[in-house]
Short mmCIF file of C-alpha atoms in Angstrom, two decimals:
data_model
loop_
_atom_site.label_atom_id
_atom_site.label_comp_id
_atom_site.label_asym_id
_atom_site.label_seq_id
_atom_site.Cartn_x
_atom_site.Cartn_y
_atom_site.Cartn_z
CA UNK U 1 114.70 -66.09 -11.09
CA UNK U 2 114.59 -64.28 -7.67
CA UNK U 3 113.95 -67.80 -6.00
CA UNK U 4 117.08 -69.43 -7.82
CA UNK U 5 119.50 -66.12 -7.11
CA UNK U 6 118.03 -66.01 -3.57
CA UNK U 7 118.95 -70.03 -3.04
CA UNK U 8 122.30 -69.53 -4.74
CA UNK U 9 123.54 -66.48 -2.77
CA UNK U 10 122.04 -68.27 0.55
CA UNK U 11 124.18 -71.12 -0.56
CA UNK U 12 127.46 -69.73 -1.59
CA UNK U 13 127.23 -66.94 1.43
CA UNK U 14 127.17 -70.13 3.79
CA UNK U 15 129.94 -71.73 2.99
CA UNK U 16 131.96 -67.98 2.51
CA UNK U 17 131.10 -66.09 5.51
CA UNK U 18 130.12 -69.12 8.10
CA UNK U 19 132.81 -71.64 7.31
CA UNK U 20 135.52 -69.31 5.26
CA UNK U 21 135.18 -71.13 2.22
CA UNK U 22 135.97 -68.14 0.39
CA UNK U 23 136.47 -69.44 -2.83
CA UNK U 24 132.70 -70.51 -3.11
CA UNK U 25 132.27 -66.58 -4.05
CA UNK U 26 134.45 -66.92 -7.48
CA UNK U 27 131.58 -69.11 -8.71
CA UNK U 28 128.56 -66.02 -8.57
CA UNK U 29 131.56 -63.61 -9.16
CA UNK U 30 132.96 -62.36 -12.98
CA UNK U 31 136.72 -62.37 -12.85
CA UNK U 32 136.90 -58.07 -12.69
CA UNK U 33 134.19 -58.19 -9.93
CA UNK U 34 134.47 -54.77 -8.30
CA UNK U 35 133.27 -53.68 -4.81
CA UNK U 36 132.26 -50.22 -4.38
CA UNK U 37 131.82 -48.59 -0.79
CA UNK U 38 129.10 -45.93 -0.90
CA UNK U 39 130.48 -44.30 2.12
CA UNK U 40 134.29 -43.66 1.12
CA UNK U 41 134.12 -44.45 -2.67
CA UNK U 42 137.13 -47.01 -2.50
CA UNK U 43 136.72 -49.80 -4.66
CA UNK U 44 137.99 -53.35 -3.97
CA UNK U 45 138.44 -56.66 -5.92
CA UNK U 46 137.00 -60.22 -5.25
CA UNK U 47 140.38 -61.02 -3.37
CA UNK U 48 140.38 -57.84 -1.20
CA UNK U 49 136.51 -59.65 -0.44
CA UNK U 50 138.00 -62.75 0.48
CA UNK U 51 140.76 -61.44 2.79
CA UNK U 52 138.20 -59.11 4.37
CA UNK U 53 135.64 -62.60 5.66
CA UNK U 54 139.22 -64.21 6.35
CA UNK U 55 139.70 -61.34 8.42
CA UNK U 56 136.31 -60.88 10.32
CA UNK U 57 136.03 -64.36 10.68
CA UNK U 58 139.52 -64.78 12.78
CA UNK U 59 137.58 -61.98 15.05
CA UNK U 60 134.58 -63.32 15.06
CA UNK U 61 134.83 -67.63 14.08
CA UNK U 62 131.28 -68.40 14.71
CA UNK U 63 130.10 -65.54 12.60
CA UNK U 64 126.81 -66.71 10.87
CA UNK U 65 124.97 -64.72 8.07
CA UNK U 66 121.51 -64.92 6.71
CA UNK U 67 120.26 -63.08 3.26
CA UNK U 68 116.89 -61.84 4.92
CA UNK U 69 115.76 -61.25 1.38
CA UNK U 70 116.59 -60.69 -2.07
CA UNK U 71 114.74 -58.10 -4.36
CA UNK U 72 115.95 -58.88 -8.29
CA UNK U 73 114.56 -56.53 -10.88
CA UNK U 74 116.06 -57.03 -14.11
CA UNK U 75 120.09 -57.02 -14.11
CA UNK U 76 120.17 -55.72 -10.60
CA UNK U 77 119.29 -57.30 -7.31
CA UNK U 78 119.40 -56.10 -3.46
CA UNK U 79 120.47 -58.31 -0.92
CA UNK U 80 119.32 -57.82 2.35
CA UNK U 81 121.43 -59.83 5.23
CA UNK U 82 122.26 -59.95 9.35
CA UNK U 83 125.32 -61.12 10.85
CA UNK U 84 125.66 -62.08 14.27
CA UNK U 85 129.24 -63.35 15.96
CA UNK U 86 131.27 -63.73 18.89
CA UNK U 87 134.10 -61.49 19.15
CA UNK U 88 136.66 -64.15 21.16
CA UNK U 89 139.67 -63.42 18.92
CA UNK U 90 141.96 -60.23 18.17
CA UNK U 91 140.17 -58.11 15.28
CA UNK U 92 141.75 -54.80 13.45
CA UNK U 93 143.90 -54.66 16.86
CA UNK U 94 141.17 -55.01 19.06
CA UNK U 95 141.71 -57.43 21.70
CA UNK U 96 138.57 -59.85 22.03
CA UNK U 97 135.79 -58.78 24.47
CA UNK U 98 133.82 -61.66 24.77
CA UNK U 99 130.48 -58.89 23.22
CA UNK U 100 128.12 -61.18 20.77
CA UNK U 101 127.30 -58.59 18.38
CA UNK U 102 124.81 -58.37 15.12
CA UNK U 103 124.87 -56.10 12.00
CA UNK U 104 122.79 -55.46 9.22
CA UNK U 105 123.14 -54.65 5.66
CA UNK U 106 122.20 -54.17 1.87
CA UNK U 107 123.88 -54.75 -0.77
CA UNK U 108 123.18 -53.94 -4.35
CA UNK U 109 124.33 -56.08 -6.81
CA UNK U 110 124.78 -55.48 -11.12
CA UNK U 111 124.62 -59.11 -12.69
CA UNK U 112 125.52 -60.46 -15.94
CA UNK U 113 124.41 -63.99 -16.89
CA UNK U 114 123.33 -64.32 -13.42
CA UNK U 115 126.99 -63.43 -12.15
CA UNK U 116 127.54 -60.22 -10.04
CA UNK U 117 129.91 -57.42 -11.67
CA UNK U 118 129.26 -54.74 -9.70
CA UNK U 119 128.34 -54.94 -5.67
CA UNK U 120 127.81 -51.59 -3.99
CA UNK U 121 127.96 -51.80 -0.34
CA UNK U 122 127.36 -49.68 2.46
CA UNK U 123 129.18 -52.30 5.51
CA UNK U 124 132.70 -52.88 6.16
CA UNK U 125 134.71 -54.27 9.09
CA UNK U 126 134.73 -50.75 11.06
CA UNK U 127 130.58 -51.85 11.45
CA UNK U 128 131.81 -54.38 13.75
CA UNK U 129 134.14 -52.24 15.48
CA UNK U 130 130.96 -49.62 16.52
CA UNK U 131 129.65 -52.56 17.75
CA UNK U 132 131.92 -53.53 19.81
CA UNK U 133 131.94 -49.34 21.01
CA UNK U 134 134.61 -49.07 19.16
CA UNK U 135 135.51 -45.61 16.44
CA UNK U 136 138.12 -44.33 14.76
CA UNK U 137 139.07 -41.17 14.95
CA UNK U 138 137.99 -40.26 11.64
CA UNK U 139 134.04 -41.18 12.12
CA UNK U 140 133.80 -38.35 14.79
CA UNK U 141 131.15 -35.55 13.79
CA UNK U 142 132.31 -33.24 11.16
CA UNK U 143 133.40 -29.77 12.48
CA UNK U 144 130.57 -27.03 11.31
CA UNK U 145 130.80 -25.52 8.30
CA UNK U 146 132.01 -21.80 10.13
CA UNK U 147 134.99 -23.32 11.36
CA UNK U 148 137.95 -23.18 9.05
CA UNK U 149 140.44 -25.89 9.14
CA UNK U 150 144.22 -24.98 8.23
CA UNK U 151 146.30 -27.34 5.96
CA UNK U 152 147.90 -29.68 8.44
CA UNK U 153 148.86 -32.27 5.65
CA UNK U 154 152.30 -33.54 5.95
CA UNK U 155 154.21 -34.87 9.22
CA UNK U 156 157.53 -33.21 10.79
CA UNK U 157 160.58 -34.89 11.46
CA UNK U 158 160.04 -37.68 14.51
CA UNK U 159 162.64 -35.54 16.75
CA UNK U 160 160.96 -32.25 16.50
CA UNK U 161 157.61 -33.87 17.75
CA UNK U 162 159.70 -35.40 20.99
CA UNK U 163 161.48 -32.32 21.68
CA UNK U 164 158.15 -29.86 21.34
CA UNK U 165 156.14 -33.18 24.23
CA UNK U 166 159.60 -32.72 26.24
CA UNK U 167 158.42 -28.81 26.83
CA UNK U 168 154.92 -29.22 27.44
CA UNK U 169 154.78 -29.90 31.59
CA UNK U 170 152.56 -32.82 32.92
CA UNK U 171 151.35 -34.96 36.22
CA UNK U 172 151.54 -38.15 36.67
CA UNK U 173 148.91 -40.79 36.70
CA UNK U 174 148.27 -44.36 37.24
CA UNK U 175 145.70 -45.63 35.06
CA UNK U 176 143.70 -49.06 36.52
CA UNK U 177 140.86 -51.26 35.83
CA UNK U 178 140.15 -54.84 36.96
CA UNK U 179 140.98 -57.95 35.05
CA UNK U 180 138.77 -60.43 36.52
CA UNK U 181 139.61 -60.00 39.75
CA UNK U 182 143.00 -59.45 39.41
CA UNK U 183 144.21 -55.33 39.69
CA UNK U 184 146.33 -53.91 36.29
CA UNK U 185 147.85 -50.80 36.38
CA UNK U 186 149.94 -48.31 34.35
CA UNK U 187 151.52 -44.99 34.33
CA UNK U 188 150.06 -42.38 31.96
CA UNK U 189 150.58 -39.01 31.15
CA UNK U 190 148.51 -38.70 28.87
CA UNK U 191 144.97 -37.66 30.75
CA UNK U 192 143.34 -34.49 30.07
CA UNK U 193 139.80 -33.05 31.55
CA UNK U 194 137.24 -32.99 28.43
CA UNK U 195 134.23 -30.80 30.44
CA UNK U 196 132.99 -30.46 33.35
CA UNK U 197 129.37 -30.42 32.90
CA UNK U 198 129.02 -33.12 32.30
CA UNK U 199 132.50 -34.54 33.66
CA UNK U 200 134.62 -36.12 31.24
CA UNK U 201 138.06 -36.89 31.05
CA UNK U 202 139.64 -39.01 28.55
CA UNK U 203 143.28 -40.60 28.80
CA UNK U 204 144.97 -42.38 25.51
CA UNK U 205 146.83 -45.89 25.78
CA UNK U 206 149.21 -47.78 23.65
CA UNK U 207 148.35 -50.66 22.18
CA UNK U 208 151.34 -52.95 22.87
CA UNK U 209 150.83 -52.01 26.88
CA UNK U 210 150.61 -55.36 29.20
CA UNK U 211 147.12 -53.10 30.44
CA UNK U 212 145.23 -52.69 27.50
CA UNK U 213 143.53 -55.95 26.73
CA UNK U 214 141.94 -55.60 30.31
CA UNK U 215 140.94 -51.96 29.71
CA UNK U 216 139.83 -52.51 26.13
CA UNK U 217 137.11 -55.17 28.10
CA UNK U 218 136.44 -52.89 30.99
CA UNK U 219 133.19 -50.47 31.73
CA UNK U 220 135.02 -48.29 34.25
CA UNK U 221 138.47 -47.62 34.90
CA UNK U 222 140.50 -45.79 37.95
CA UNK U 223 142.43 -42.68 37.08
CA UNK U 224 145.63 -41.89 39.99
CA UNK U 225 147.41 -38.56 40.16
CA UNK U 226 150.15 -39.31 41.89
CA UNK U 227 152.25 -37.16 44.60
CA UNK U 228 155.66 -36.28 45.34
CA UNK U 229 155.81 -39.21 48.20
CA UNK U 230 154.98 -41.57 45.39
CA UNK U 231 158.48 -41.80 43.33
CA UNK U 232 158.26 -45.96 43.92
CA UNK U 233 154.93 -46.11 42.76
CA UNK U 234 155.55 -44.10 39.83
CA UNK U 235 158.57 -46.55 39.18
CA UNK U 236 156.59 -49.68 39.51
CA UNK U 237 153.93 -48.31 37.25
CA UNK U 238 156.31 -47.32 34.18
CA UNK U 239 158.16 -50.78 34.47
CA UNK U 240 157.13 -54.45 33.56
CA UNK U 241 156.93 -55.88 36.55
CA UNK U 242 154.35 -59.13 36.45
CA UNK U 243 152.15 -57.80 39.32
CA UNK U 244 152.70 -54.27 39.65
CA UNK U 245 150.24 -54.04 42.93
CA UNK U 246 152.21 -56.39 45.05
CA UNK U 247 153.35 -53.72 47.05
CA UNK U 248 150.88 -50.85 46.47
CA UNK U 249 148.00 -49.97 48.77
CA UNK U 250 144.80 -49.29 47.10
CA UNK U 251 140.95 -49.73 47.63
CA UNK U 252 138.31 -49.82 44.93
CA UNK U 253 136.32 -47.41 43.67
CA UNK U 254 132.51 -47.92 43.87
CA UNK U 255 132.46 -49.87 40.43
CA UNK U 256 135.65 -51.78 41.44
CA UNK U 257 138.08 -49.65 39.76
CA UNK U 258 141.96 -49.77 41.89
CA UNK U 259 142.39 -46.52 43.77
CA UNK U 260 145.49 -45.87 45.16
CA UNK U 261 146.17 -44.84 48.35
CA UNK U 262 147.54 -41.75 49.46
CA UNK U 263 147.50 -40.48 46.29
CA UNK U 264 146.72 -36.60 45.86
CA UNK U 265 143.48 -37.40 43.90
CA UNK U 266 141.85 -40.09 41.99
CA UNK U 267 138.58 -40.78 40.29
CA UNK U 268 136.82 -43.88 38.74
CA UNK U 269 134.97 -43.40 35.31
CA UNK U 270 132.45 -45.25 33.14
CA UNK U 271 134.75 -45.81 29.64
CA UNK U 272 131.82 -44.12 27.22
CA UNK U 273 133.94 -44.05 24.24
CA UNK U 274 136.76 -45.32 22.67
CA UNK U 275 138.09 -43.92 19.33
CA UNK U 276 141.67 -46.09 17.42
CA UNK U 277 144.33 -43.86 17.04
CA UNK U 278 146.75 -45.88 14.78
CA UNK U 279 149.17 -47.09 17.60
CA UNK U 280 146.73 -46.38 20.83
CA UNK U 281 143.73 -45.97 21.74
CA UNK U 282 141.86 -42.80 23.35
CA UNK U 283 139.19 -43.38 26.17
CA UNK U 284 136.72 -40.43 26.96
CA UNK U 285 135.26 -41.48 30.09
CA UNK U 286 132.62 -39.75 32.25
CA UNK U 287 133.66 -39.73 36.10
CA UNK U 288 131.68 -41.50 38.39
CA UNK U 289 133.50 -40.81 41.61
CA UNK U 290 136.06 -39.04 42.70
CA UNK U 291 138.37 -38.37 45.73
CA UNK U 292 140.81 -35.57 46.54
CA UNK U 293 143.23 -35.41 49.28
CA UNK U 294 146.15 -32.51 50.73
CA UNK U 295 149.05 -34.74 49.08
CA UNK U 296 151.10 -32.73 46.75
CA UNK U 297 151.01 -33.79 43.41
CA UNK U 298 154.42 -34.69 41.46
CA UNK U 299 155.55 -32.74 38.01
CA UNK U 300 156.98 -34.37 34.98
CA UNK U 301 158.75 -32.35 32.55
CA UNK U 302 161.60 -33.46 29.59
CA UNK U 303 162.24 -36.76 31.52
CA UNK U 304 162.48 -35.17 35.06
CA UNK U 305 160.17 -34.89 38.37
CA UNK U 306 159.60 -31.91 40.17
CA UNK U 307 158.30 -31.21 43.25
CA UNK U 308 154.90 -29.16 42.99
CA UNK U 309 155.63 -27.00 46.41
CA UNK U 310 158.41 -25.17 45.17
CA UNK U 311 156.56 -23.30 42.63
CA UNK U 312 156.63 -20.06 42.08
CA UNK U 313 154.04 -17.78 41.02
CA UNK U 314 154.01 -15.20 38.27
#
């Protein structure tokens, strides 16, 4: 029986998972098949199943499995499998790195006449995303057990939440990487130091920016504050212009990264992690290089630039 169930499986996982003939799996599945996830405890149905491989396999379309083995005792069977793909296409709003990446898995199954009722699985599509050095927010380290977590459930209205980020004062900086060898740029005010032993800083980018595919792919990226002599550059960054470096000096950093010139500081970083964030994406990224110089930097607040000189002290 294990031979014939191994064969069949081999057979119908083929022609489901390498060449998205999905409907191969209504013929080992009952009608009510039900997927279980061991990790969350959400359950799916044979349809959810096939959109998921529909799914994966527009990330991934030479994605090839192999059952490594099959272990059948009685009414219940484990299925031991790899995948290995090409990530060349857009996948859970990842744009496509180029990575060839492999996974591994068991699944248990619960059979009746030799169909599967039950499959309890402990892989889903986020697998592929760690792969690919990609997390969601949600899979970071749970906080220890001293610390005590207020309700937070709930979100307030969209125009509070603008008018509380209008009060909180920023800089100004130009995120860059390399495409190729072609230099892609964008403001961002959203960059923060993480520690400085060792030094990490991490910035967060949208998803719909002209940038991100290129910084999604990239090891290292270049991280600008700009200065108060720098208003154009700041202007050029923020728009859409089709080659935003046309007129901006820069050099590269040591692992290629676009440094502006003249700017009051910048840094290149090695991207070490990047965690999905619904509509963007944060990067913590431990600094490499970095360069200061006596430029004053420029202040952002509520829409408006100020100049960092006149300050006053408290």
């Amino acid at each position: 029986m294990q031979q014939e169930l191994e064969a069949t499986l081999t057979t119908v996982w083929q022609a489901a998972w390498d060449r998205g003939e999905v409907e191969a799996l209504e013929s080992i599945a009952v009608p009510d098949y039900v997927r279980v996830s061991r990790s969350s405890g959400n359950t799916s149905t044979l349809a959810d199943l096939q959109e998921e491989i529909r799914v994966v396999r527009a990330g991934f379309p030479d994605l090839v499995t192999t059952i490594d083995a099959v272990v059948a005792e009685g009414d219940t069977a484990a299925i031991f499998w790899t995948t290995t793909g090409t990530h060349t296409e857009t996948f859970l709003g990842v744009p496509p790195t180029g990575r060839r990446v492999q996974t591994r898995g068991c699944n248990h199954v619960t059979l009746v006449d030799g169909r599967i009722t039950r499959e309890e699985v402990t892989w889903d599509g986020s697998e592929l995303l760690h792969s690919l050095g990609v997390r969601h927010l949600s899979d970071t380290p749970l906080q220890p057990e001293d610390v005590v977590l207020d309700d937070l459930s709930g979100e307030p209205d969209p125009q509070v939440m603008k008018t509380f980020n209008r009060q909180f004062i920023t800089g100004v900086t130009v995120v860059t990487t390399l495409d190729g060898e072609t230099p892609r740029g964008l403001a961002v005010n959203s960059y923060a130091s993480v520690s400085l032993e060792p030094p990490l800083v991490m910035v967060c980018i949208q998803k719909t920016s002209s940038t991100y595919p290129a910084l999604f792919a990239a090891t290292h990226l270049g991280i600008n504050i700009l200065g108060t002599q720098q208003r154009e550059t700041i202007a050029t960054f923020a728009s859409k212009a089709p080659d935003k470096f046309a007129e901006v000096d820069w050099h590269p950093g040591p692992s290629g990264s676009p440094l502006i010139d003249n700017s009051p500081a910048c840094l290149e970083a090695e991207i070490r992690e990047r965690f999905q964030a619904k509509t963007h994406t944060v990067f913590i990224c431990r600094v490499r290089h970095a360069e200061v110089s006596e430029a004053s930097p420029i202040i952002y607040k509520a829409g408006r630039f100020y100049d960092s000189d006149d300050l006053e002290q408290l």
